[in-house]
JSON list of C-alpha atoms in Angstrom, two decimals:
[
{"chain": "A", "resi": 1, "resn": "GLU", "atom": "CA", "xyz": [14.53, 3.77, 14.36]},
{"chain": "A", "resi": 2, "resn": "ALA", "atom": "CA", "xyz": [14.74, 0.85, 11.96]},
{"chain": "A", "resi": 3, "resn": "GLY", "atom": "CA", "xyz": [11.83, 0.57, 9.54]},
{"chain": "A", "resi": 4, "resn": "VAL", "atom": "CA", "xyz": [9.85, -2.44, 8.45]},
{"chain": "A", "resi": 5, "resn": "THR", "atom": "CA", "xyz": [12.20, -4.97, 6.88]},
{"chain": "A", "resi": 6, "resn": "GLN", "atom": "CA", "xyz": [11.21, -7.64, 4.41]},
{"chain": "A", "resi": 7, "resn": "PHE", "atom": "CA", "xyz": [13.23, -10.64, 3.18]},
{"chain": "A", "resi": 8, "resn": "PRO", "atom": "CA", "xyz": [13.95, -11.56, 0.48]},
{"chain": "A", "resi": 9, "resn": "SER", "atom": "CA", "xyz": [13.54, -8.56, -1.79]},
{"chain": "A", "resi": 10, "resn": "HIS", "atom": "CA", "xyz": [13.09, -10.84, -4.80]},
{"chain": "A", "resi": 11, "resn": "SER", "atom": "CA", "xyz": [12.27, -14.52, -5.17]},
{"chain": "A", "resi": 12, "resn": "VAL", "atom": "CA", "xyz": [11.90, -16.61, -8.30]},
{"chain": "A", "resi": 13, "resn": "ILE", "atom": "CA", "xyz": [10.54, -20.12, -7.80]},
{"chain": "A", "resi": 14, "resn": "GLU", "atom": "CA", "xyz": [9.00, -22.82, -9.92]},
{"chain": "A", "resi": 15, "resn": "LYS", "atom": "CA", "xyz": [5.33, -23.69, -9.81]},
{"chain": "A", "resi": 16, "resn": "GLY", "atom": "CA", "xyz": [4.71, -26.23, -7.09]},
{"chain": "A", "resi": 17, "resn": "GLN", "atom": "CA", "xyz": [7.59, -25.15, -4.88]},
{"chain": "A", "resi": 18, "resn": "THR", "atom": "CA", "xyz": [7.33, -23.55, -1.46]},
{"chain": "A", "resi": 19, "resn": "VAL", "atom": "CA", "xyz": [8.39, -20.02, -0.60]},
{"chain": "A", "resi": 20, "resn": "THR", "atom": "CA", "xyz": [8.53, -18.26, 2.75]},
{"chain": "A", "resi": 21, "resn": "LEU", "atom": "CA", "xyz": [8.51, -14.51, 3.01]},
{"chain": "A", "resi": 22, "resn": "ARG", "atom": "CA", "xyz": [9.58, -12.76, 6.16]},
{"chain": "A", "resi": 23, "resn": "CYS", "atom": "CA", "xyz": [8.66, -9.42, 7.70]},
{"chain": "A", "resi": 24, "resn": "ASP", "atom": "CA", "xyz": [10.32, -7.72, 10.66]},
{"chain": "A", "resi": 25, "resn": "PRO", "atom": "CA", "xyz": [8.09, -4.92, 11.94]},
{"chain": "A", "resi": 26, "resn": "ILE", "atom": "CA", "xyz": [9.15, -1.80, 13.77]},
{"chain": "A", "resi": 27, "resn": "SER", "atom": "CA", "xyz": [10.06, -2.69, 17.32]},
{"chain": "A", "resi": 28, "resn": "GLY", "atom": "CA", "xyz": [7.10, -2.20, 19.65]},
{"chain": "A", "resi": 29, "resn": "HIS", "atom": "CA", "xyz": [4.49, -2.30, 16.91]},
{"chain": "A", "resi": 30, "resn": "ASP", "atom": "CA", "xyz": [1.88, -4.82, 17.96]},
{"chain": "A", "resi": 31, "resn": "ASN", "atom": "CA", "xyz": [-0.02, -4.61, 14.67]},
{"chain": "A", "resi": 32, "resn": "LEU", "atom": "CA", "xyz": [1.33, -6.27, 11.55]},
{"chain": "A", "resi": 33, "resn": "TYR", "atom": "CA", "xyz": [-0.37, -6.44, 8.16]},
{"chain": "A", "resi": 34, "resn": "TRP", "atom": "CA", "xyz": [0.26, -8.25, 4.90]},
{"chain": "A", "resi": 35, "resn": "TYR", "atom": "CA", "xyz": [-0.87, -6.87, 1.55]},
{"chain": "A", "resi": 36, "resn": "ARG", "atom": "CA", "xyz": [-0.11, -7.98, -1.97]},
{"chain": "A", "resi": 37, "resn": "ARG", "atom": "CA", "xyz": [-0.25, -6.60, -5.45]},
{"chain": "A", "resi": 38, "resn": "VAL", "atom": "CA", "xyz": [-0.63, -9.02, -8.29]},
{"chain": "A", "resi": 39, "resn": "MET", "atom": "CA", "xyz": [0.45, -7.76, -11.70]},
{"chain": "A", "resi": 40, "resn": "GLY", "atom": "CA", "xyz": [-1.39, -4.64, -12.82]},
{"chain": "A", "resi": 41, "resn": "LYS", "atom": "CA", "xyz": [-4.01, -4.79, -10.11]},
{"chain": "A", "resi": 42, "resn": "GLU", "atom": "CA", "xyz": [-4.71, -3.01, -6.85]},
{"chain": "A", "resi": 43, "resn": "ILE", "atom": "CA", "xyz": [-2.80, -3.60, -3.66]},
{"chain": "A", "resi": 44, "resn": "LYS", "atom": "CA", "xyz": [-5.07, -5.82, -1.57]},
{"chain": "A", "resi": 45, "resn": "PHE", "atom": "CA", "xyz": [-5.25, -6.61, 2.13]},
{"chain": "A", "resi": 46, "resn": "LEU", "atom": "CA", "xyz": [-4.35, -10.17, 3.12]},
{"chain": "A", "resi": 47, "resn": "LEU", "atom": "CA", "xyz": [-4.36, -10.27, 6.91]},
{"chain": "A", "resi": 48, "resn": "HIS", "atom": "CA", "xyz": [-3.79, -8.52, 10.21]},
{"chain": "A", "resi": 49, "resn": "PHE", "atom": "CA", "xyz": [-1.98, -9.67, 13.35]},
{"chain": "A", "resi": 50, "resn": "VAL", "atom": "CA", "xyz": [-2.22, -8.14, 16.78]},
{"chain": "A", "resi": 51, "resn": "LYS", "atom": "CA", "xyz": [0.83, -9.46, 18.57]},
{"chain": "A", "resi": 52, "resn": "GLU", "atom": "CA", "xyz": [0.82, -13.18, 17.78]},
{"chain": "A", "resi": 53, "resn": "SER", "atom": "CA", "xyz": [-2.93, -13.45, 17.13]},
{"chain": "A", "resi": 54, "resn": "LYS", "atom": "CA", "xyz": [-4.58, -13.32, 13.72]},
{"chain": "A", "resi": 55, "resn": "GLN", "atom": "CA", "xyz": [-7.26, -10.65, 13.99]},
{"chain": "A", "resi": 56, "resn": "ASP", "atom": "CA", "xyz": [-8.45, -10.75, 10.42]},
{"chain": "A", "resi": 57, "resn": "GLU", "atom": "CA", "xyz": [-7.43, -13.08, 7.64]},
{"chain": "A", "resi": 58, "resn": "SER", "atom": "CA", "xyz": [-10.34, -12.30, 5.37]},
{"chain": "A", "resi": 59, "resn": "GLY", "atom": "CA", "xyz": [-8.06, -11.38, 2.49]},
{"chain": "A", "resi": 60, "resn": "MET", "atom": "CA", "xyz": [-6.08, -14.62, 2.34]},
{"chain": "A", "resi": 61, "resn": "PRO", "atom": "CA", "xyz": [-6.78, -16.06, -1.11]},
{"chain": "A", "resi": 62, "resn": "ASN", "atom": "CA", "xyz": [-6.81, -19.77, -0.25]},
{"chain": "A", "resi": 63, "resn": "ASN", "atom": "CA", "xyz": [-5.35, -22.41, 2.04]},
{"chain": "A", "resi": 64, "resn": "ARG", "atom": "CA", "xyz": [-2.05, -22.51, 0.17]},
{"chain": "A", "resi": 65, "resn": "PHE", "atom": "CA", "xyz": [-1.15, -19.37, 2.13]},
{"chain": "A", "resi": 66, "resn": "LEU", "atom": "CA", "xyz": [-0.12, -19.65, 5.77]},
{"chain": "A", "resi": 67, "resn": "ALA", "atom": "CA", "xyz": [0.90, -16.69, 7.90]},
{"chain": "A", "resi": 68, "resn": "GLU", "atom": "CA", "xyz": [2.47, -16.90, 11.33]},
{"chain": "A", "resi": 69, "resn": "ARG", "atom": "CA", "xyz": [3.79, -14.48, 13.90]},
{"chain": "A", "resi": 70, "resn": "THR", "atom": "CA", "xyz": [5.47, -16.50, 16.59]},
{"chain": "A", "resi": 71, "resn": "GLY", "atom": "CA", "xyz": [6.11, -14.56, 19.77]},
{"chain": "A", "resi": 72, "resn": "GLY", "atom": "CA", "xyz": [4.51, -11.47, 18.33]},
{"chain": "A", "resi": 73, "resn": "THR", "atom": "CA", "xyz": [7.68, -10.27, 16.67]},
{"chain": "A", "resi": 74, "resn": "TYR", "atom": "CA", "xyz": [8.51, -11.10, 13.06]},
{"chain": "A", "resi": 75, "resn": "SER", "atom": "CA", "xyz": [6.01, -12.69, 10.72]},
{"chain": "A", "resi": 76, "resn": "THR", "atom": "CA", "xyz": [6.32, -15.22, 7.94]},
{"chain": "A", "resi": 77, "resn": "LEU", "atom": "CA", "xyz": [4.04, -15.81, 4.98]},
{"chain": "A", "resi": 78, "resn": "LYS", "atom": "CA", "xyz": [4.41, -19.23, 3.39]},
{"chain": "A", "resi": 79, "resn": "VAL", "atom": "CA", "xyz": [3.01, -20.17, 0.02]},
{"chain": "A", "resi": 80, "resn": "GLN", "atom": "CA", "xyz": [2.80, -23.93, -0.52]},
{"chain": "A", "resi": 81, "resn": "PRO", "atom": "CA", "xyz": [2.56, -25.01, -3.28]},
{"chain": "A", "resi": 82, "resn": "ALA", "atom": "CA", "xyz": [3.07, -21.85, -5.29]},
{"chain": "A", "resi": 83, "resn": "GLU", "atom": "CA", "xyz": [1.00, -21.25, -8.41]},
{"chain": "A", "resi": 84, "resn": "LEU", "atom": "CA", "xyz": [1.61, -18.88, -11.31]},
{"chain": "A", "resi": 85, "resn": "GLU", "atom": "CA", "xyz": [-1.13, -16.50, -10.14]},
{"chain": "A", "resi": 86, "resn": "ASP", "atom": "CA", "xyz": [0.70, -15.97, -6.85]},
{"chain": "A", "resi": 87, "resn": "SER", "atom": "CA", "xyz": [3.26, -13.82, -8.63]},
{"chain": "A", "resi": 88, "resn": "GLY", "atom": "CA", "xyz": [3.27, -10.24, -7.44]},
{"chain": "A", "resi": 89, "resn": "VAL", "atom": "CA", "xyz": [4.65, -7.95, -4.77]},
{"chain": "A", "resi": 90, "resn": "TYR", "atom": "CA", "xyz": [3.97, -8.79, -1.14]},
{"chain": "A", "resi": 91, "resn": "PHE", "atom": "CA", "xyz": [4.02, -5.84, 1.23]},
{"chain": "A", "resi": 92, "resn": "CYS", "atom": "CA", "xyz": [4.22, -5.93, 4.98]},
{"chain": "A", "resi": 93, "resn": "ALA", "atom": "CA", "xyz": [3.30, -3.02, 7.23]},
{"chain": "A", "resi": 94, "resn": "SER", "atom": "CA", "xyz": [3.24, -2.41, 10.97]},
{"chain": "A", "resi": 95, "resn": "SER", "atom": "CA", "xyz": [1.61, 0.10, 13.27]},
{"chain": "A", "resi": 96, "resn": "GLN", "atom": "CA", "xyz": [1.45, 0.82, 16.97]},
{"chain": "A", "resi": 97, "resn": "ASP", "atom": "CA", "xyz": [-2.35, 1.06, 17.10]},
{"chain": "A", "resi": 98, "resn": "SER", "atom": "CA", "xyz": [-4.93, -0.70, 14.95]},
{"chain": "A", "resi": 99, "resn": "GLN", "atom": "CA", "xyz": [-5.47, 2.37, 12.84]},
{"chain": "A", "resi": 100, "resn": "SER", "atom": "CA", "xyz": [-4.97, 2.83, 9.13]},
{"chain": "A", "resi": 101, "resn": "TYR", "atom": "CA", "xyz": [-3.21, 6.15, 9.63]},
{"chain": "A", "resi": 102, "resn": "GLY", "atom": "CA", "xyz": [-0.35, 4.65, 11.58]},
{"chain": "A", "resi": 103, "resn": "TYR", "atom": "CA", "xyz": [1.09, 2.33, 8.95]},
{"chain": "A", "resi": 104, "resn": "THR", "atom": "CA", "xyz": [4.73, 2.03, 7.99]},
{"chain": "A", "resi": 105, "resn": "PHE", "atom": "CA", "xyz": [5.26, -0.18, 4.96]},
{"chain": "A", "resi": 106, "resn": "GLY", "atom": "CA", "xyz": [8.24, -2.31, 4.09]},
{"chain": "A", "resi": 107, "resn": "SER", "atom": "CA", "xyz": [9.89, -2.33, 0.71]},
{"chain": "A", "resi": 108, "resn": "GLY", "atom": "CA", "xyz": [8.09, -5.47, -0.40]},
{"chain": "A", "resi": 109, "resn": "THR", "atom": "CA", "xyz": [9.06, -8.88, -1.73]},
{"chain": "A", "resi": 110, "resn": "ARG", "atom": "CA", "xyz": [8.67, -9.41, -5.45]},
{"chain": "A", "resi": 111, "resn": "LEU", "atom": "CA", "xyz": [7.63, -13.03, -5.99]},
{"chain": "A", "resi": 112, "resn": "THR", "atom": "CA", "xyz": [7.81, -14.56, -9.44]},
{"chain": "A", "resi": 113, "resn": "VAL", "atom": "CA", "xyz": [6.44, -18.05, -9.98]},
{"chain": "A", "resi": 114, "resn": "VAL", "atom": "CA", "xyz": [7.53, -19.64, -13.26]},
{"chain": "B", "resi": 1, "resn": "ALA", "atom": "CA", "xyz": [-15.51, -2.40, 1.45]},
{"chain": "B", "resi": 2, "resn": "GLN", "atom": "CA", "xyz": [-14.26, 0.75, -0.16]},
{"chain": "B", "resi": 3, "resn": "SER", "atom": "CA", "xyz": [-13.76, 1.15, -3.89]},
{"chain": "B", "resi": 4, "resn": "VAL", "atom": "CA", "xyz": [-11.04, 3.52, -5.09]},
{"chain": "B", "resi": 5, "resn": "THR", "atom": "CA", "xyz": [-10.68, 4.70, -8.66]},
{"chain": "B", "resi": 6, "resn": "GLN", "atom": "CA", "xyz": [-7.57, 6.32, -9.99]},
{"chain": "B", "resi": 7, "resn": "LEU", "atom": "CA", "xyz": [-8.68, 7.75, -13.28]},
{"chain": "B", "resi": 8, "resn": "ASP", "atom": "CA", "xyz": [-5.32, 7.79, -15.03]},
{"chain": "B", "resi": 9, "resn": "SER", "atom": "CA", "xyz": [-3.03, 4.79, -15.20]},
{"chain": "B", "resi": 10, "resn": "GLN", "atom": "CA", "xyz": [-0.16, 6.68, -16.89]},
{"chain": "B", "resi": 11, "resn": "VAL", "atom": "CA", "xyz": [0.68, 10.37, -16.71]},
{"chain": "B", "resi": 12, "resn": "PRO", "atom": "CA", "xyz": [3.63, 11.64, -18.75]},
{"chain": "B", "resi": 13, "resn": "VAL", "atom": "CA", "xyz": [4.70, 15.16, -17.82]},
{"chain": "B", "resi": 14, "resn": "PHE", "atom": "CA", "xyz": [7.56, 17.50, -18.61]},
{"chain": "B", "resi": 15, "resn": "GLU", "atom": "CA", "xyz": [9.91, 18.70, -15.90]},
{"chain": "B", "resi": 16, "resn": "GLU", "atom": "CA", "xyz": [8.73, 21.88, -14.14]},
{"chain": "B", "resi": 17, "resn": "ALA", "atom": "CA", "xyz": [5.17, 21.40, -15.43]},
{"chain": "B", "resi": 18, "resn": "PRO", "atom": "CA", "xyz": [2.27, 20.92, -13.01]},
{"chain": "B", "resi": 19, "resn": "VAL", "atom": "CA", "xyz": [0.68, 17.53, -12.46]},
{"chain": "B", "resi": 20, "resn": "GLU", "atom": "CA", "xyz": [-2.67, 16.40, -11.08]},
{"chain": "B", "resi": 21, "resn": "LEU", "atom": "CA", "xyz": [-3.51, 12.79, -10.24]},
{"chain": "B", "resi": 22, "resn": "ARG", "atom": "CA", "xyz": [-7.17, 12.05, -9.81]},
{"chain": "B", "resi": 23, "resn": "CYS", "atom": "CA", "xyz": [-8.71, 9.79, -7.18]},
{"chain": "B", "resi": 24, "resn": "ASN", "atom": "CA", "xyz": [-12.35, 9.04, -6.44]},
{"chain": "B", "resi": 25, "resn": "TYR", "atom": "CA", "xyz": [-13.73, 6.73, -3.78]},
{"chain": "B", "resi": 26, "resn": "SER", "atom": "CA", "xyz": [-17.08, 5.10, -3.22]},
{"chain": "B", "resi": 27, "resn": "SER", "atom": "CA", "xyz": [-17.92, 5.42, 0.45]},
{"chain": "B", "resi": 28, "resn": "SER", "atom": "CA", "xyz": [-20.60, 7.65, 1.89]},
{"chain": "B", "resi": 29, "resn": "VAL", "atom": "CA", "xyz": [-19.33, 7.24, 5.45]},
{"chain": "B", "resi": 30, "resn": "SER", "atom": "CA", "xyz": [-16.54, 9.14, 7.10]},
{"chain": "B", "resi": 31, "resn": "VAL", "atom": "CA", "xyz": [-13.19, 8.18, 5.69]},
{"chain": "B", "resi": 32, "resn": "TYR", "atom": "CA", "xyz": [-9.47, 8.66, 6.02]},
{"chain": "B", "resi": 33, "resn": "LEU", "atom": "CA", "xyz": [-7.66, 9.34, 2.75]},
{"chain": "B", "resi": 34, "resn": "PHE", "atom": "CA", "xyz": [-4.05, 8.76, 1.78]},
{"chain": "B", "resi": 35, "resn": "TRP", "atom": "CA", "xyz": [-1.61, 9.11, -1.07]},
{"chain": "B", "resi": 36, "resn": "TYR", "atom": "CA", "xyz": [1.37, 6.78, -1.16]},
{"chain": "B", "resi": 37, "resn": "VAL", "atom": "CA", "xyz": [4.31, 6.82, -3.56]},
{"chain": "B", "resi": 38, "resn": "GLN", "atom": "CA", "xyz": [6.51, 3.97, -4.72]},
{"chain": "B", "resi": 39, "resn": "TYR", "atom": "CA", "xyz": [9.79, 5.04, -6.27]},
{"chain": "B", "resi": 40, "resn": "PRO", "atom": "CA", "xyz": [11.56, 2.52, -8.49]},
{"chain": "B", "resi": 41, "resn": "ASN", "atom": "CA", "xyz": [12.85, -0.45, -6.47]},
{"chain": "B", "resi": 42, "resn": "GLN", "atom": "CA", "xyz": [11.58, 0.98, -3.20]},
{"chain": "B", "resi": 43, "resn": "GLY", "atom": "CA", "xyz": [8.65, 0.41, -0.85]},
{"chain": "B", "resi": 44, "resn": "LEU", "atom": "CA", "xyz": [5.48, 2.39, -0.25]},
{"chain": "B", "resi": 45, "resn": "GLN", "atom": "CA", "xyz": [6.06, 5.78, 1.29]},
{"chain": "B", "resi": 46, "resn": "LEU", "atom": "CA", "xyz": [3.31, 7.99, 2.70]},
{"chain": "B", "resi": 47, "resn": "LEU", "atom": "CA", "xyz": [3.06, 11.29, 0.81]},
{"chain": "B", "resi": 48, "resn": "LEU", "atom": "CA", "xyz": [0.17, 12.79, 2.75]},
{"chain": "B", "resi": 49, "resn": "LYS", "atom": "CA", "xyz": [-3.05, 11.95, 4.56]},
{"chain": "B", "resi": 50, "resn": "TYR", "atom": "CA", "xyz": [-6.40, 13.48, 5.37]},
{"chain": "B", "resi": 51, "resn": "LEU", "atom": "CA", "xyz": [-7.91, 12.56, 8.71]},
{"chain": "B", "resi": 52, "resn": "SER", "atom": "CA", "xyz": [-10.03, 15.61, 9.55]},
{"chain": "B", "resi": 53, "resn": "GLY", "atom": "CA", "xyz": [-10.01, 19.40, 9.52]},
{"chain": "B", "resi": 54, "resn": "SER", "atom": "CA", "xyz": [-8.79, 21.49, 6.60]},
{"chain": "B", "resi": 55, "resn": "THR", "atom": "CA", "xyz": [-9.65, 19.90, 3.29]},
{"chain": "B", "resi": 56, "resn": "LEU", "atom": "CA", "xyz": [-6.36, 21.03, 1.74]},
{"chain": "B", "resi": 57, "resn": "VAL", "atom": "CA", "xyz": [-3.57, 18.77, 2.89]},
{"chain": "B", "resi": 58, "resn": "LYS", "atom": "CA", "xyz": [0.11, 19.40, 2.30]},
{"chain": "B", "resi": 59, "resn": "GLY", "atom": "CA", "xyz": [2.57, 16.55, 2.12]},
{"chain": "B", "resi": 60, "resn": "ILE", "atom": "CA", "xyz": [6.21, 15.86, 1.48]},
{"chain": "B", "resi": 61, "resn": "ASN", "atom": "CA", "xyz": [8.15, 16.89, -1.61]},
{"chain": "B", "resi": 62, "resn": "GLY", "atom": "CA", "xyz": [5.80, 19.77, -2.46]},
{"chain": "B", "resi": 63, "resn": "PHE", "atom": "CA", "xyz": [2.69, 17.66, -3.02]},
{"chain": "B", "resi": 64, "resn": "GLU", "atom": "CA", "xyz": [-0.77, 18.64, -1.83]},
{"chain": "B", "resi": 65, "resn": "ALA", "atom": "CA", "xyz": [-4.24, 17.12, -2.09]},
{"chain": "B", "resi": 66, "resn": "GLU", "atom": "CA", "xyz": [-7.75, 18.40, -1.65]},
{"chain": "B", "resi": 67, "resn": "PHE", "atom": "CA", "xyz": [-10.55, 16.43, -0.05]},
{"chain": "B", "resi": 68, "resn": "ASN", "atom": "CA", "xyz": [-13.93, 17.05, -1.67]},
{"chain": "B", "resi": 69, "resn": "LYS", "atom": "CA", "xyz": [-16.65, 15.25, 0.23]},
{"chain": "B", "resi": 70, "resn": "SER", "atom": "CA", "xyz": [-19.49, 16.09, -2.14]},
{"chain": "B", "resi": 71, "resn": "GLN", "atom": "CA", "xyz": [-17.55, 14.71, -5.09]},
{"chain": "B", "resi": 72, "resn": "THR", "atom": "CA", "xyz": [-15.91, 11.91, -3.05]},
{"chain": "B", "resi": 73, "resn": "SER", "atom": "CA", "xyz": [-12.55, 12.90, -4.49]},
{"chain": "B", "resi": 74, "resn": "PHE", "atom": "CA", "xyz": [-9.02, 13.36, -3.21]},
{"chain": "B", "resi": 75, "resn": "HIS", "atom": "CA", "xyz": [-6.92, 14.63, -6.10]},
{"chain": "B", "resi": 76, "resn": "LEU", "atom": "CA", "xyz": [-3.17, 15.04, -5.74]},
{"chain": "B", "resi": 77, "resn": "ARG", "atom": "CA", "xyz": [-1.31, 18.01, -7.21]},
{"chain": "B", "resi": 78, "resn": "LYS", "atom": "CA", "xyz": [2.17, 19.39, -7.56]},
{"chain": "B", "resi": 79, "resn": "PRO", "atom": "CA", "xyz": [2.76, 22.78, -9.21]},
{"chain": "B", "resi": 80, "resn": "SER", "atom": "CA", "xyz": [6.19, 21.94, -10.66]},
{"chain": "B", "resi": 81, "resn": "VAL", "atom": "CA", "xyz": [7.54, 18.40, -10.98]},
{"chain": "B", "resi": 82, "resn": "HIS", "atom": "CA", "xyz": [11.13, 17.17, -11.02]},
{"chain": "B", "resi": 83, "resn": "ILE", "atom": "CA", "xyz": [12.69, 14.18, -12.71]},
{"chain": "B", "resi": 84, "resn": "SER", "atom": "CA", "xyz": [12.90, 12.60, -9.25]},
{"chain": "B", "resi": 85, "resn": "ASP", "atom": "CA", "xyz": [9.08, 12.57, -9.01]},
{"chain": "B", "resi": 86, "resn": "THR", "atom": "CA", "xyz": [9.01, 9.72, -11.51]},
{"chain": "B", "resi": 87, "resn": "ALA", "atom": "CA", "xyz": [7.23, 6.99, -9.55]},
{"chain": "B", "resi": 88, "resn": "GLU", "atom": "CA", "xyz": [3.97, 5.14, -9.09]},
{"chain": "B", "resi": 89, "resn": "TYR", "atom": "CA", "xyz": [1.37, 6.89, -6.95]},
{"chain": "B", "resi": 90, "resn": "PHE", "atom": "CA", "xyz": [-1.40, 5.14, -5.04]},
{"chain": "B", "resi": 91, "resn": "CYS", "atom": "CA", "xyz": [-4.55, 6.61, -3.56]},
{"chain": "B", "resi": 92, "resn": "ALA", "atom": "CA", "xyz": [-5.90, 4.74, -0.53]},
{"chain": "B", "resi": 93, "resn": "VAL", "atom": "CA", "xyz": [-8.98, 4.99, 1.68]},
{"chain": "B", "resi": 94, "resn": "SER", "atom": "CA", "xyz": [-10.14, 3.55, 4.94]},
{"chain": "B", "resi": 95, "resn": "ASP", "atom": "CA", "xyz": [-13.27, 3.94, 7.02]},
{"chain": "B", "resi": 96, "resn": "HIS", "atom": "CA", "xyz": [-12.86, 5.70, 10.34]},
{"chain": "B", "resi": 97, "resn": "ASP", "atom": "CA", "xyz": [-11.77, 3.26, 13.03]},
{"chain": "B", "resi": 98, "resn": "ASP", "atom": "CA", "xyz": [-10.78, 0.66, 10.46]},
{"chain": "B", "resi": 99, "resn": "TYR", "atom": "CA", "xyz": [-7.28, -0.67, 10.05]},
{"chain": "B", "resi": 100, "resn": "LYS", "atom": "CA", "xyz": [-7.69, -1.85, 6.46]},
{"chain": "B", "resi": 101, "resn": "LEU", "atom": "CA", "xyz": [-6.66, 0.24, 3.50]},
{"chain": "B", "resi": 102, "resn": "SER", "atom": "CA", "xyz": [-8.34, 0.00, 0.10]},
{"chain": "B", "resi": 103, "resn": "PHE", "atom": "CA", "xyz": [-6.04, 1.05, -2.72]},
{"chain": "B", "resi": 104, "resn": "GLY", "atom": "CA", "xyz": [-6.55, 2.33, -6.21]},
{"chain": "B", "resi": 105, "resn": "ALA", "atom": "CA", "xyz": [-4.78, 0.65, -9.12]},
{"chain": "B", "resi": 106, "resn": "GLY", "atom": "CA", "xyz": [-1.99, 3.22, -9.16]},
{"chain": "B", "resi": 107, "resn": "THR", "atom": "CA", "xyz": [-0.88, 6.01, -11.49]},
{"chain": "B", "resi": 108, "resn": "THR", "atom": "CA", "xyz": [2.56, 5.92, -13.04]},
{"chain": "B", "resi": 109, "resn": "VAL", "atom": "CA", "xyz": [4.05, 9.38, -13.43]},
{"chain": "B", "resi": 110, "resn": "THR", "atom": "CA", "xyz": [6.94, 9.74, -15.83]},
{"chain": "B", "resi": 111, "resn": "VAL", "atom": "CA", "xyz": [8.73, 13.06, -15.79]},
{"chain": "B", "resi": 112, "resn": "ARG", "atom": "CA", "xyz": [10.73, 13.96, -18.87]},
{"chain": "B", "resi": 113, "resn": "ALA", "atom": "CA", "xyz": [13.32, 16.71, -19.29]}
]
């Protein structure tokens, strides 16, 4: 079984540019989550999809972040325009049920805004 | 929301020595507890989890953790570490029936020969 796949693994962009991160969950997993870790801090929840619907986006930092999950398969997280404080590692996870014990995490995307 | 404290940010240890990573959490309600590991240039991998039952939980790669409800702790231990255990370790907590994880800040373990 393929795991959770994230693209790209690394991205370096200039302040003000746009970046789109992609996450392919495990096939059949209806639940998809985004987390991020900014430098030296805790990994924090961003949002949760069930199929194509956003169940909880309470962790999204501001309206420069837009997450989508068209068709309930892969998800994208767009940052527009990027700011320096957006630098960090963005993790995606998926699970079959909406339970914390069922997560499988991807390898993350390291975003550097310069 | 849960608060998770990992008491040590860096733990240097010699190969074949024991290691203990400390984790405390804030909640007074029933919780699930997890330890994740991130090896260099890799993603988060589940080491072990406590959902219910025996308070001593065994995980992969010889790690174990003990849930102590009265002390709200979930410390991770390994009796003899290898160079390959060099990684960052994260303690995480969630309330029962919640899908969100709250993470600690991480503990970097560096194993030296």
